[in-house]
PDB file of C-alpha atoms in Angstrom:
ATOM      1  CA  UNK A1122       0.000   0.000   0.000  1.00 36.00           C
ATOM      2  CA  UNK A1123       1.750   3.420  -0.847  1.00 43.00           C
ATOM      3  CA  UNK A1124       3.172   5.262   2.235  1.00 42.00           C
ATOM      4  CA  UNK A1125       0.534   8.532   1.283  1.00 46.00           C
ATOM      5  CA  UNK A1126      -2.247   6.440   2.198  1.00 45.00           C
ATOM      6  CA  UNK A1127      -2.949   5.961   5.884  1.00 48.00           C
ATOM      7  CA  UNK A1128      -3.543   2.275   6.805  1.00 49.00           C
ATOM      8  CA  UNK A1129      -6.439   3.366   8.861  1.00 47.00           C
ATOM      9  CA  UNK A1130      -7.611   4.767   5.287  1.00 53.00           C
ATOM     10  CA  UNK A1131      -6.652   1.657   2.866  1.00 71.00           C
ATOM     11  CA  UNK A1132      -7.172  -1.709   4.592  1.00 86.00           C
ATOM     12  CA  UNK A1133     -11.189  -1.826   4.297  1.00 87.00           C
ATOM     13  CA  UNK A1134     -11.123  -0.747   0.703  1.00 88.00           C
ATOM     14  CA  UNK A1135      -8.109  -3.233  -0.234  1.00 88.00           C
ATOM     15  CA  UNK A1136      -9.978  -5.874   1.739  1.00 91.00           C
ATOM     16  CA  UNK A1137     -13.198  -4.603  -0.369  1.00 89.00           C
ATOM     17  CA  UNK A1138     -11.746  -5.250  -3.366  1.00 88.00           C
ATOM     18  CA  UNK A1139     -10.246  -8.334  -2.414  1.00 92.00           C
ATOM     19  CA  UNK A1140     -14.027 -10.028  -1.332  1.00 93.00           C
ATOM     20  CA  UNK A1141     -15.450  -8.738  -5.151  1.00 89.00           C
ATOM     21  CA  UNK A1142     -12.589 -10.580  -6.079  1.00 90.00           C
ATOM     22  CA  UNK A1143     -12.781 -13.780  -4.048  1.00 95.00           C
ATOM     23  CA  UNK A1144     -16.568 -14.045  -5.081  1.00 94.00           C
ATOM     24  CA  UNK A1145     -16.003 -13.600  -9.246  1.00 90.00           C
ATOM     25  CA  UNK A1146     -12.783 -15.723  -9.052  1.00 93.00           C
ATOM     26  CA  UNK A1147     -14.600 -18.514  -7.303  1.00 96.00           C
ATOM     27  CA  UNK A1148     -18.316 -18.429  -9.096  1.00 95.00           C
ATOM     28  CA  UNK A1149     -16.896 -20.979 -11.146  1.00 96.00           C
ATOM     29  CA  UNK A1150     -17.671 -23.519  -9.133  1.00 97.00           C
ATOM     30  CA  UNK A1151     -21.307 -22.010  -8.176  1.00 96.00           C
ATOM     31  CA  UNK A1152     -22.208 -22.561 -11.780  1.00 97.00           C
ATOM     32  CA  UNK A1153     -21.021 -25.645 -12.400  1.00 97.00           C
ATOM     33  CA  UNK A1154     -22.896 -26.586  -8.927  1.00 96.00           C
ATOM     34  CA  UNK A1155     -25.916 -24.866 -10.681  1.00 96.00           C
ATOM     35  CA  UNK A1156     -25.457 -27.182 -14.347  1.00 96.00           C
ATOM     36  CA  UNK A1157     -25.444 -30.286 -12.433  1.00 94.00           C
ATOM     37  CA  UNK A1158     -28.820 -29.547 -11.239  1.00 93.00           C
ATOM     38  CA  UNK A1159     -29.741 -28.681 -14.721  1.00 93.00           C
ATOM     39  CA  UNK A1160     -29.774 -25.243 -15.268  1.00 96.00           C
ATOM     40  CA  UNK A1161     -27.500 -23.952 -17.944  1.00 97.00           C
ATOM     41  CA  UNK A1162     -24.824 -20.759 -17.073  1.00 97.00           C
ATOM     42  CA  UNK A1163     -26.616 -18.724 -19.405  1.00 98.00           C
ATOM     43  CA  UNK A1164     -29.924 -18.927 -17.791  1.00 97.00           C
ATOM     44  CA  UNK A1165     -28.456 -19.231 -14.645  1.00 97.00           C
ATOM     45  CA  UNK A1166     -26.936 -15.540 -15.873  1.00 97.00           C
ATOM     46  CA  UNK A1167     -30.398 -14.391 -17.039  1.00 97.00           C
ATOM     47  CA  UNK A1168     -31.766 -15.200 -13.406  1.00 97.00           C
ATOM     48  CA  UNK A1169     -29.264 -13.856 -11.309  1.00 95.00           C
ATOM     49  CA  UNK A1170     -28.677 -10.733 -13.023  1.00 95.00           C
ATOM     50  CA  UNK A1171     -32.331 -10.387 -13.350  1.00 96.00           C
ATOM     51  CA  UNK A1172     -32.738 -10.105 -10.025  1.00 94.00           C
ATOM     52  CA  UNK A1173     -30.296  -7.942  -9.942  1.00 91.00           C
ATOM     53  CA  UNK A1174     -31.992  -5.954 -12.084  1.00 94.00           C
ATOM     54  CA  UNK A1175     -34.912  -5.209 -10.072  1.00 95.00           C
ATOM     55  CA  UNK A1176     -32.976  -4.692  -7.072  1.00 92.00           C
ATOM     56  CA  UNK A1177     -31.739  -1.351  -8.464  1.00 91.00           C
ATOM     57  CA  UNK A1178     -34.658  -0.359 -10.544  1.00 95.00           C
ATOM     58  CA  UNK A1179     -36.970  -0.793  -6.988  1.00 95.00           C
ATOM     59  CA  UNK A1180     -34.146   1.077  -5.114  1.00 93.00           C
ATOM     60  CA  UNK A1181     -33.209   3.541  -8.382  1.00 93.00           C
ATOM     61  CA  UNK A1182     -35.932   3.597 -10.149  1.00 94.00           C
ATOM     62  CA  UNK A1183     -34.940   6.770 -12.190  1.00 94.00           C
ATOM     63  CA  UNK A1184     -31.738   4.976 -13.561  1.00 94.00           C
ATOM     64  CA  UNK A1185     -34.106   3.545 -16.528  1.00 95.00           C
ATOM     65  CA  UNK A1186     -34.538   6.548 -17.421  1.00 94.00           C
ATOM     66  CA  UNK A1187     -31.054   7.179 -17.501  1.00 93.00           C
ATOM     67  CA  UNK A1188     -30.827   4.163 -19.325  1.00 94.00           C
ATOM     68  CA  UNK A1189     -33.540   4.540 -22.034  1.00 94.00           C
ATOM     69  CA  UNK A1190     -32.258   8.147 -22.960  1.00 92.00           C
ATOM     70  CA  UNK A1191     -28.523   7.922 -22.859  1.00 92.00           C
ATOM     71  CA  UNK A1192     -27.390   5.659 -26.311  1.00 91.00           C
ATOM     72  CA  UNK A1193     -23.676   5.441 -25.076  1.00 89.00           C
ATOM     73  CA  UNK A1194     -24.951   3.854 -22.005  1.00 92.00           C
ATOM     74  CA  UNK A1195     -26.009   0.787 -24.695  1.00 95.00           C
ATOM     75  CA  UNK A1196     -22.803  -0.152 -25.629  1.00 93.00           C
ATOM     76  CA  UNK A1197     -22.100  -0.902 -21.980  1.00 91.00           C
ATOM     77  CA  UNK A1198     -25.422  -2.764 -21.758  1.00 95.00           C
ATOM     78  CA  UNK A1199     -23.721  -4.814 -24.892  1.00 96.00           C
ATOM     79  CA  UNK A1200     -20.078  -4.674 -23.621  1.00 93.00           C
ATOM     80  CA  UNK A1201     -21.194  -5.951 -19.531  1.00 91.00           C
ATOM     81  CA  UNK A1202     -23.769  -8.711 -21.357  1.00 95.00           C
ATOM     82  CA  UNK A1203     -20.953 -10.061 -23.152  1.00 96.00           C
ATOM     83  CA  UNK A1204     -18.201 -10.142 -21.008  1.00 93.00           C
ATOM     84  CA  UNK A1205     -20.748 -12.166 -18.210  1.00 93.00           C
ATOM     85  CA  UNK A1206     -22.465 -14.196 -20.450  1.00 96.00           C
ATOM     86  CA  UNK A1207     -19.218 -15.528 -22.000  1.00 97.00           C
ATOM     87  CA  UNK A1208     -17.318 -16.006 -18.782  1.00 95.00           C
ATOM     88  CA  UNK A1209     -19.807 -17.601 -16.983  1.00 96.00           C
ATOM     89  CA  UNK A1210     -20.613 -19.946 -19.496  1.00 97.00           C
ATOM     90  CA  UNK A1211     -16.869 -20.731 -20.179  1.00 97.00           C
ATOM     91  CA  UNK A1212     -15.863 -21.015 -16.686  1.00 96.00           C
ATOM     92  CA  UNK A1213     -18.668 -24.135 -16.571  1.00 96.00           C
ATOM     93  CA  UNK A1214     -17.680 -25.794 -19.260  1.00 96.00           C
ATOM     94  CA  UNK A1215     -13.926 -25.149 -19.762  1.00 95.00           C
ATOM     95  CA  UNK A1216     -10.657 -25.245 -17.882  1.00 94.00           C
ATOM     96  CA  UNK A1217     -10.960 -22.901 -15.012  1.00 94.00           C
ATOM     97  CA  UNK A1218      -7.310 -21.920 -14.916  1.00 92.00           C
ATOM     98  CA  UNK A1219      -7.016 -21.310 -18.758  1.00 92.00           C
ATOM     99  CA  UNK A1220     -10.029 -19.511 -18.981  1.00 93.00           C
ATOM    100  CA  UNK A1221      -9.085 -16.690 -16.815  1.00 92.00           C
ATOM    101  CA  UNK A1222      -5.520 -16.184 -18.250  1.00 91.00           C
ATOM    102  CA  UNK A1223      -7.226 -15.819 -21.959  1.00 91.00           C
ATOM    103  CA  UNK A1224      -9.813 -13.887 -19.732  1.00 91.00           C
ATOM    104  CA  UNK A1225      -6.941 -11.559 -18.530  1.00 86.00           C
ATOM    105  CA  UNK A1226      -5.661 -10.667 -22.050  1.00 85.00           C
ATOM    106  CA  UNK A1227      -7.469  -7.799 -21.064  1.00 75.00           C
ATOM    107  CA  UNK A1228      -4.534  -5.081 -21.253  1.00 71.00           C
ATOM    108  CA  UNK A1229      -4.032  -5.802 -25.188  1.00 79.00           C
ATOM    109  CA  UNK A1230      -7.635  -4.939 -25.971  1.00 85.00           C
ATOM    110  CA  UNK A1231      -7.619  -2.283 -23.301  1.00 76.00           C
ATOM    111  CA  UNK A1232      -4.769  -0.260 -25.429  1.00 79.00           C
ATOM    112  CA  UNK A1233      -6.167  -0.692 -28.669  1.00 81.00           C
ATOM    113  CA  UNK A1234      -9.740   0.118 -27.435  1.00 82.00           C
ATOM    114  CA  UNK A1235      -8.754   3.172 -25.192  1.00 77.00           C
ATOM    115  CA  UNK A1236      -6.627   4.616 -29.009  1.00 80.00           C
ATOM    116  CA  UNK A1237      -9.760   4.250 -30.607  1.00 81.00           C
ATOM    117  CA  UNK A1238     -12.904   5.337 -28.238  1.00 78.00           C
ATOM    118  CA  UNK A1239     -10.543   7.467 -26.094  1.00 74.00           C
ATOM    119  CA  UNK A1240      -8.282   8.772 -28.338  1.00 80.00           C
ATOM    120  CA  UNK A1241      -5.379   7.915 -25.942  1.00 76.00           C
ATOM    121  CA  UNK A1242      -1.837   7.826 -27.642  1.00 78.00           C
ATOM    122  CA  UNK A1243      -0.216   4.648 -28.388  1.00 76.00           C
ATOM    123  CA  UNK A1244       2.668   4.897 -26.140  1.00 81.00           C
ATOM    124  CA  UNK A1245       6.158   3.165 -25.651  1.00 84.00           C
ATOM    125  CA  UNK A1246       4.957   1.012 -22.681  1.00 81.00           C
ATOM    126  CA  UNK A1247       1.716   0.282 -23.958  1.00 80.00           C
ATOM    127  CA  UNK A1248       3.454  -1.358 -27.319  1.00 84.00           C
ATOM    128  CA  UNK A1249       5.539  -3.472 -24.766  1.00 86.00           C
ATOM    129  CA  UNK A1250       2.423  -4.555 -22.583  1.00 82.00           C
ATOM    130  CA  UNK A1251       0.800  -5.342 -26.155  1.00 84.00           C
ATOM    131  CA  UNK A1252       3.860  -7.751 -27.067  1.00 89.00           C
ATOM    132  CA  UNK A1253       3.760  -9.255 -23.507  1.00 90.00           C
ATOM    133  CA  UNK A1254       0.428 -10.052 -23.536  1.00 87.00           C
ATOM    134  CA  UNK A1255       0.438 -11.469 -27.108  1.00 88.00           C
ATOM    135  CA  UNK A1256       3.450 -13.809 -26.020  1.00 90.00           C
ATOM    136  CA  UNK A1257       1.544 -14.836 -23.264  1.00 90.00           C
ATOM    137  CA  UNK A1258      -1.264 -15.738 -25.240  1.00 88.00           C
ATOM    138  CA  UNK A1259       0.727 -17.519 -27.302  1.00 87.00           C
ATOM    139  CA  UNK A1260       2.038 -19.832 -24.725  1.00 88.00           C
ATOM    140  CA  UNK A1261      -1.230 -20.673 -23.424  1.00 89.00           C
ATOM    141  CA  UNK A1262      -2.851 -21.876 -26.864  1.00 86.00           C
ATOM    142  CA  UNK A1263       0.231 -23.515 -28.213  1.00 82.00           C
ATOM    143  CA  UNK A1264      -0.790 -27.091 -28.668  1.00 75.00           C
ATOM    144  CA  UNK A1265       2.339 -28.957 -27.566  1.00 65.00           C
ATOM    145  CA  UNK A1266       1.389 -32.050 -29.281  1.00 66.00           C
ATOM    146  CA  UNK A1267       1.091 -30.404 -33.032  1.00 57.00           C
ATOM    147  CA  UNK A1268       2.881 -29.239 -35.776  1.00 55.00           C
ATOM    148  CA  UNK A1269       3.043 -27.311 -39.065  1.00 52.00           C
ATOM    149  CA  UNK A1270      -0.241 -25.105 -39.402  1.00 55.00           C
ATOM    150  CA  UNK A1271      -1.808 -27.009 -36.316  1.00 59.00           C
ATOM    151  CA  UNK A1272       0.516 -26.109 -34.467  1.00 61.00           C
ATOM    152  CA  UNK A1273      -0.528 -22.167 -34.427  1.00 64.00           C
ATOM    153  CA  UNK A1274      -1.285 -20.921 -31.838  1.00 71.00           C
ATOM    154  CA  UNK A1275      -4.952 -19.856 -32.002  1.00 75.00           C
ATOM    155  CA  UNK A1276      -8.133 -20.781 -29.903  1.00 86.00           C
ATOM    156  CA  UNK A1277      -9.313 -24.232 -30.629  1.00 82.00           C
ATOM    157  CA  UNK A1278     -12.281 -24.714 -28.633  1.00 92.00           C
ATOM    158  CA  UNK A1279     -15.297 -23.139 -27.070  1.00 95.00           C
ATOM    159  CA  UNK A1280     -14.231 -22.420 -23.660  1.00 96.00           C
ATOM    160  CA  UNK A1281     -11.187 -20.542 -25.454  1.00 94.00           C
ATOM    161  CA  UNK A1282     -12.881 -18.278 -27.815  1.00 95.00           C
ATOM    162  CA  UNK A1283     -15.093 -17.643 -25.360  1.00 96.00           C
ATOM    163  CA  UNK A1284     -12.375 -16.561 -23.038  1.00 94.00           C
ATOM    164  CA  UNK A1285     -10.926 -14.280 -25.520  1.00 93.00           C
ATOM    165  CA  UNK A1286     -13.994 -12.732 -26.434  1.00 95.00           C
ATOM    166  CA  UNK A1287     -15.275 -12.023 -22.750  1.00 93.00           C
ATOM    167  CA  UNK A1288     -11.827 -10.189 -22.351  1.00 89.00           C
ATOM    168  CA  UNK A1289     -12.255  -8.290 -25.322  1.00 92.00           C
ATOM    169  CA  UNK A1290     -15.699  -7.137 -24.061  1.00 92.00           C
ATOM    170  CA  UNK A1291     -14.596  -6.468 -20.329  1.00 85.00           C
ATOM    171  CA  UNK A1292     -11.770  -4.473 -22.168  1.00 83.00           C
ATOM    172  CA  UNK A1293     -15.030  -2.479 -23.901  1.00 87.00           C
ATOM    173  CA  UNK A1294     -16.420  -2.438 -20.428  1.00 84.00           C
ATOM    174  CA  UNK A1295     -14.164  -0.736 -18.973  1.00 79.00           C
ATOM    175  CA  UNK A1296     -13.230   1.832 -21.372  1.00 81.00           C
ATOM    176  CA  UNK A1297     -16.494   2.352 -22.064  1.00 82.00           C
ATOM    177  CA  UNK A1298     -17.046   3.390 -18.119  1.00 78.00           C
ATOM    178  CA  UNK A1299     -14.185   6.025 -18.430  1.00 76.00           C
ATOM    179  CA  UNK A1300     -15.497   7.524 -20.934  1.00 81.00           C
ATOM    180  CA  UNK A1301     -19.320   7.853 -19.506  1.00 82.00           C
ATOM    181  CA  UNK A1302     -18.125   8.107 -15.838  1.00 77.00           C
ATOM    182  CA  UNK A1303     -19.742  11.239 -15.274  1.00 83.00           C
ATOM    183  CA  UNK A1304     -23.078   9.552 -15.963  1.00 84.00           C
ATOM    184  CA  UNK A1305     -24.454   8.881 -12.688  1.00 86.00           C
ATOM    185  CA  UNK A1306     -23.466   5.673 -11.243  1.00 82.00           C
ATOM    186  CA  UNK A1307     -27.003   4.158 -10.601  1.00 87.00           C
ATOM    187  CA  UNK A1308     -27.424   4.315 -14.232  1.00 89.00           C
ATOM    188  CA  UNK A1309     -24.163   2.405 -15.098  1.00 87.00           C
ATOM    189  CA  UNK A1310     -24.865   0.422 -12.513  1.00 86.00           C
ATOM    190  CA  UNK A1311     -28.332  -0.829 -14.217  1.00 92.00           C
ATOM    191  CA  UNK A1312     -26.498  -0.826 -18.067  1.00 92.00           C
ATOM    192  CA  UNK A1313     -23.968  -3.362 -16.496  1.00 89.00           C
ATOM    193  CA  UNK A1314     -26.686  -5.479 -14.627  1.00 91.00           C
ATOM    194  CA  UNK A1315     -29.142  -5.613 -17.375  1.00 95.00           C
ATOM    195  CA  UNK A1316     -26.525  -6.462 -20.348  1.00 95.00           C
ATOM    196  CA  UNK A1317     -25.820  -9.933 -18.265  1.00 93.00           C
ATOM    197  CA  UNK A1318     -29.507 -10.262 -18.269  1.00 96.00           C
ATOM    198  CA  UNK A1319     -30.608  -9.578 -22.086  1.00 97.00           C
ATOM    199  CA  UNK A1320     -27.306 -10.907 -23.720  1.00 97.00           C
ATOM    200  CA  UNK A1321     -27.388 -14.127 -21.768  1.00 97.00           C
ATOM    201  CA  UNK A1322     -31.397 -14.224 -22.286  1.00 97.00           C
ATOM    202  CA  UNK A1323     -30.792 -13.737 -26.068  1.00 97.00           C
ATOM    203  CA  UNK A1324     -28.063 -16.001 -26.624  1.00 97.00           C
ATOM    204  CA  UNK A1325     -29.850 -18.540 -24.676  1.00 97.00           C
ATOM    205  CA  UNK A1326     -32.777 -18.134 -26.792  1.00 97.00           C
ATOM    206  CA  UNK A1327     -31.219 -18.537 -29.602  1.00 97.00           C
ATOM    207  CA  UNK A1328     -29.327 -21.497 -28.481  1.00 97.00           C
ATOM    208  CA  UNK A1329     -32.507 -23.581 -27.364  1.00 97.00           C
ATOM    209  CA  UNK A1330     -34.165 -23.006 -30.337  1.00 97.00           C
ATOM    210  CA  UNK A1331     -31.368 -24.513 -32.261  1.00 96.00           C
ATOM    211  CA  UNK A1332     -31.308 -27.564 -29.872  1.00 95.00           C
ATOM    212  CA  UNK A1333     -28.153 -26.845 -28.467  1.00 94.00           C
ATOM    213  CA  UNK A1334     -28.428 -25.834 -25.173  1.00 94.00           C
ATOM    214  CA  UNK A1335     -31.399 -26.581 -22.768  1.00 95.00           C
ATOM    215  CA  UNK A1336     -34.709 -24.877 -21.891  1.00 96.00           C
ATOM    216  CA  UNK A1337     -35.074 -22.930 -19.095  1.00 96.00           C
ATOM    217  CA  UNK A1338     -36.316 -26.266 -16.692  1.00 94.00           C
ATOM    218  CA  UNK A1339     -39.158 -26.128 -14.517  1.00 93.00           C
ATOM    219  CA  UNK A1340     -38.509 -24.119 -10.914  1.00 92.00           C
ATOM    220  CA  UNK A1341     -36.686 -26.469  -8.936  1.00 91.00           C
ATOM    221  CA  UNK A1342     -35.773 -25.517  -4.747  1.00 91.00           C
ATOM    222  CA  UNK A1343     -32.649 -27.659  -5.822  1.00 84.00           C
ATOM    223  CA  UNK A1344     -31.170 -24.830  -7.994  1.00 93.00           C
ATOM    224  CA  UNK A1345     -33.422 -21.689  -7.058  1.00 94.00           C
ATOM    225  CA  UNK A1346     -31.385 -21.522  -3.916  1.00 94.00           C
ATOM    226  CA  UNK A1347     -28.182 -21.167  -5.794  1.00 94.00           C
ATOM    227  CA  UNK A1348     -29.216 -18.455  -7.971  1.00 95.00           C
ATOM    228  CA  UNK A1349     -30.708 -16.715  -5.122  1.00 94.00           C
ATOM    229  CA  UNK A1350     -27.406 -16.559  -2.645  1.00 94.00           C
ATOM    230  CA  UNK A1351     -25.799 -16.030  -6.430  1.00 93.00           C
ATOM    231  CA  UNK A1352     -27.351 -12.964  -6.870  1.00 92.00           C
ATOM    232  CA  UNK A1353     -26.669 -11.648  -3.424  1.00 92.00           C
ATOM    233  CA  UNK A1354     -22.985 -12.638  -3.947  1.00 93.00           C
ATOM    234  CA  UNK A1355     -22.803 -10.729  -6.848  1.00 90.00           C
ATOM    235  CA  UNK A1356     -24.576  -7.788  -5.306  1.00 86.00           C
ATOM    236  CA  UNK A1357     -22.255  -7.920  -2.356  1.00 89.00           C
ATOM    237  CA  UNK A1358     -18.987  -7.708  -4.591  1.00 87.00           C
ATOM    238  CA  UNK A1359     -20.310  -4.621  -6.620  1.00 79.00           C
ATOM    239  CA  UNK A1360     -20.895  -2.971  -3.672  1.00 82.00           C
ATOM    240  CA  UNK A1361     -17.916  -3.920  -2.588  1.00 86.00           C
ATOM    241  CA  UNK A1362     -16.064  -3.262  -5.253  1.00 80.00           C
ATOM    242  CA  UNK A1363     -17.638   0.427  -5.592  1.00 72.00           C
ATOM    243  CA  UNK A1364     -16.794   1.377  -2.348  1.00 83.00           C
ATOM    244  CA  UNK A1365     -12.957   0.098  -2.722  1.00 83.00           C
ATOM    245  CA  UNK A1366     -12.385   1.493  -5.955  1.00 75.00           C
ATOM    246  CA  UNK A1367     -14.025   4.891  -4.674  1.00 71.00           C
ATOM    247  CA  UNK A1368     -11.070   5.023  -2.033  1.00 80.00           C
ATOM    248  CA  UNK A1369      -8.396   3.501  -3.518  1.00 77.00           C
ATOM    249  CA  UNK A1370      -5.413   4.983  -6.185  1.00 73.00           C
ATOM    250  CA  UNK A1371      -6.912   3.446  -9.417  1.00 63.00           C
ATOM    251  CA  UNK A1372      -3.292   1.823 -10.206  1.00 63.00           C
ATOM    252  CA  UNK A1373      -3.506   0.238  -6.768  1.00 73.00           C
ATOM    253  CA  UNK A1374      -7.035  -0.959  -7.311  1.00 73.00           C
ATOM    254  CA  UNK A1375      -6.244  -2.389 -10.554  1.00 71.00           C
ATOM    255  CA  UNK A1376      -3.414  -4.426  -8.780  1.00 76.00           C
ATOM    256  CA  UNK A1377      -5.724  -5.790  -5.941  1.00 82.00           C
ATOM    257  CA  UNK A1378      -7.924  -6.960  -8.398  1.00 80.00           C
ATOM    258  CA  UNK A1379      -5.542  -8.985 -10.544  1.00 83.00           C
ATOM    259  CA  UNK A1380      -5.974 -11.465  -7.368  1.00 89.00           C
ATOM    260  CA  UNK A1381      -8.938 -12.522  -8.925  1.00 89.00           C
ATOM    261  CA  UNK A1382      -6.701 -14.806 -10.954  1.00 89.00           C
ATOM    262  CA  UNK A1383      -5.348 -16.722  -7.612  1.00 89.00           C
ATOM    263  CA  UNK A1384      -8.326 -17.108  -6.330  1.00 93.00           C
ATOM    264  CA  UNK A1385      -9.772 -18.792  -9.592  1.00 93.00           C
ATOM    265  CA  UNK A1386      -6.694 -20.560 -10.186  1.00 91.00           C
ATOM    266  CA  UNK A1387      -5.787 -21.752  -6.644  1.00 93.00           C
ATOM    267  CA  UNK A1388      -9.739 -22.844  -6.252  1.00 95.00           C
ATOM    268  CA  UNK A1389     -10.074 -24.663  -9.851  1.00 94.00           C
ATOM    269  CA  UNK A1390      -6.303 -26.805  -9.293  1.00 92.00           C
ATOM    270  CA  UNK A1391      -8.072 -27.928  -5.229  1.00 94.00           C
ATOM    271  CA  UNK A1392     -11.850 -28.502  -6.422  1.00 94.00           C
ATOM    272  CA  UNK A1393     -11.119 -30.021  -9.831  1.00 91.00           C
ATOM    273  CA  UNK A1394     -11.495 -27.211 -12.020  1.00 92.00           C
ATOM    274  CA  UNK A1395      -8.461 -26.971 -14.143  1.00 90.00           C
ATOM    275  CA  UNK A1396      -4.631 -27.924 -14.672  1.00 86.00           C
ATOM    276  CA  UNK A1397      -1.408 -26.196 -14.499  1.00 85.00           C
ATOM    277  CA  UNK A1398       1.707 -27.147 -16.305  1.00 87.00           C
ATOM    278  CA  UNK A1399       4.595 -25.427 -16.894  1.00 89.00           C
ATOM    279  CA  UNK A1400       4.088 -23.673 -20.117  1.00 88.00           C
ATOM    280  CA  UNK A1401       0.503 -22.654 -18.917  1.00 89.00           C
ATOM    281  CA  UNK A1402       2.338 -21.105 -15.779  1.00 90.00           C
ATOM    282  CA  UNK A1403       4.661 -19.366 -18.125  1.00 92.00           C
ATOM    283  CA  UNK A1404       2.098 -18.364 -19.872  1.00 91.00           C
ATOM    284  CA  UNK A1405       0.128 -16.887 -17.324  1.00 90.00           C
ATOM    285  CA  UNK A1406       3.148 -15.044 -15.734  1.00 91.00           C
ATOM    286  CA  UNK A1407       3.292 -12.718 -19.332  1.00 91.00           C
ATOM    287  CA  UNK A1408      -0.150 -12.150 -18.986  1.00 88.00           C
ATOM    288  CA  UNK A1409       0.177 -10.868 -15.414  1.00 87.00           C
ATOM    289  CA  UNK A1410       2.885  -9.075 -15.921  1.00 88.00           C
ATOM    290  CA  UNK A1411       1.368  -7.594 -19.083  1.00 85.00           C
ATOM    291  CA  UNK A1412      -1.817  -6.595 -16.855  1.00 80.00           C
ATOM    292  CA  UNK A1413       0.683  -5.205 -14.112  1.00 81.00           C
ATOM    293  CA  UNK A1414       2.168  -2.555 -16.384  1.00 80.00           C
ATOM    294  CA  UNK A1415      -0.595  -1.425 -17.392  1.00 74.00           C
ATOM    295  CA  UNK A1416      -1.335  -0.339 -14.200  1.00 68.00           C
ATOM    296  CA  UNK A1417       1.751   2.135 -14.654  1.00 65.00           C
ATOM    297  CA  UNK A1418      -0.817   4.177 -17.016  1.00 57.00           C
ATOM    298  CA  UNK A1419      -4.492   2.983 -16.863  1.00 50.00           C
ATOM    299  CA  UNK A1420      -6.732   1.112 -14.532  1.00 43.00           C
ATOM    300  CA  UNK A1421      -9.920  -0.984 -14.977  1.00 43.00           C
ATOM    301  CA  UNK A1422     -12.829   0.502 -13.361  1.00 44.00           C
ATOM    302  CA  UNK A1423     -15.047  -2.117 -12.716  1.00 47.00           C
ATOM    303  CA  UNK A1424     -15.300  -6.014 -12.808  1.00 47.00           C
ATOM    304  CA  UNK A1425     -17.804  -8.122 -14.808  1.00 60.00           C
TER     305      UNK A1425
END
């Protein structure tokens, strides 16, 4: 914690921050808890967040309004249903530990995003991060066992592209929130909430109808529980993560939240969820680092 901040000042928001990050870094195993009792992630998504939903609109019931009139505040709605909707559903179905890392590729998007909504410059250091992070990358989908054109490193399977393209859209996500944070915060609040509701509830649709994902099955106390206590959870940690982030240096906040990774990592190699080996490991140590630098010059603002 830097000396200028009091520890009286910084513990509870570090510790804040820490909790949304315990709670995203271990739903993993909430949703595959949920699938077993037959509910799919991305209805499992449409519930929870749907709840969510009215939670704010009966407490904030002027952020629709917000909402309905404010166009840029549709791309988050877009950007947030994305990013949950494919992390969720590639958590459940894919390995934990590789998921995330492909997850975190966040800071490449992040600089090439933030050039062209933000009109930041491409700097020295963000051209390195960019190089780390694509090295990384490029570690984790190398298929050892290949060679010649199948040997390129490229996602191969669902849980990977959908990795990749939830990191893309939390990159969105978060530039997107720089760029409208004067907007008042109930409002973003209710964009973020309700894209992991209609995104989710779309692609879901659209799934089922296709026969290749399930119905929404019949109400069950089995899995209603879990998506209840879910949706607190998730509640809790955006609070939680608010009120850290509110208090906090956004380079240190950025840092506290990279623990997300050990907690989904550490929690997927003891419950089941994943593997480690040593060129995923090396792997994953680019993409930290990559994420690291970047909080030299840029932090995320919010998570999922």
């Amino acid at each position: 914690m830097p000396a200028a901040l009091p520890r009286s000042t910084s513990v509870w928001p570090a510790l804040a921050l820490v909790v949304n990050a315990f709670v995203w870094g271990t739903s993993w195993w909430a949703f595959r808890q949920l699938e077993a009792r037959g509910l799919h992630p991305l209805w499992a998504t449409v519930l929870i967040y749907g709840m969510a939903v009215a939670v704010i609109l009966l407490l904030r019931p002027r952020a629709l309004g917000q909402l309905m009139h404010t166009p840029a505040l549709w791309v988050l709605v877009l950007a947030s249903g994305t990013t949950n909707a494919a992390f969720n559903w590639a958590v459940t179905i894919g390995d934990v530990v590789r998921v995330v890392l492909l997850f975190y590729l966040m800071p490449l998007w992040a600089v090439l995003l933030a050039r062209a909504l933000l009109n930041e410059p491409l700097t020295r250091l963000a051209g390195v991060r960019v190089l780390i992070a694509l090295a990384g990358a490029a570690l984790v989908l190398w298929p050892a066992e290949r060679s010649g054109w199948d040997a390129v490193p490229l996602p191969r399977s669902l849980p990977d592209w959908l990795g990749v393209i939830g990191g893309f859209s939390f990159a969105l996500n978060n530039v997107m929130l720089r760029r409208e944070a004067h907007r008042p915060e109930e409002g973003r609040a209710l964009a973020m909430f309700a894209g992991g509701m209609g995104v989710a509830g779309v692609l879901a649709l659209v799934l089922a109808s296709a026969g290749a994902a399930p119905w929404l099955p019949a109400a069950q106390p089995a899995w209603l529980a879990g998506v209840f206590a879910l949706a607190v959870l998730f509640l809790f940690g955006n609070m939680a993560l608010q009120y850290g982030a509110a208090r906090l240096p956004a380079n240190v906040t950025s840092v506290v939240m990279l623990t997300e990774i050990l907690f989904a990592s550490v929690s997927a190699l003891l419950l089941g969820g994943g593997s480690l080996n040593a060129q995923l490991l090396a792997g994953g140590a680019l993409i930290l680092l990559a994420a690291l630098l970047s909080t030299l010059s840029s932090a995320p603002d919010a998570s999922h």
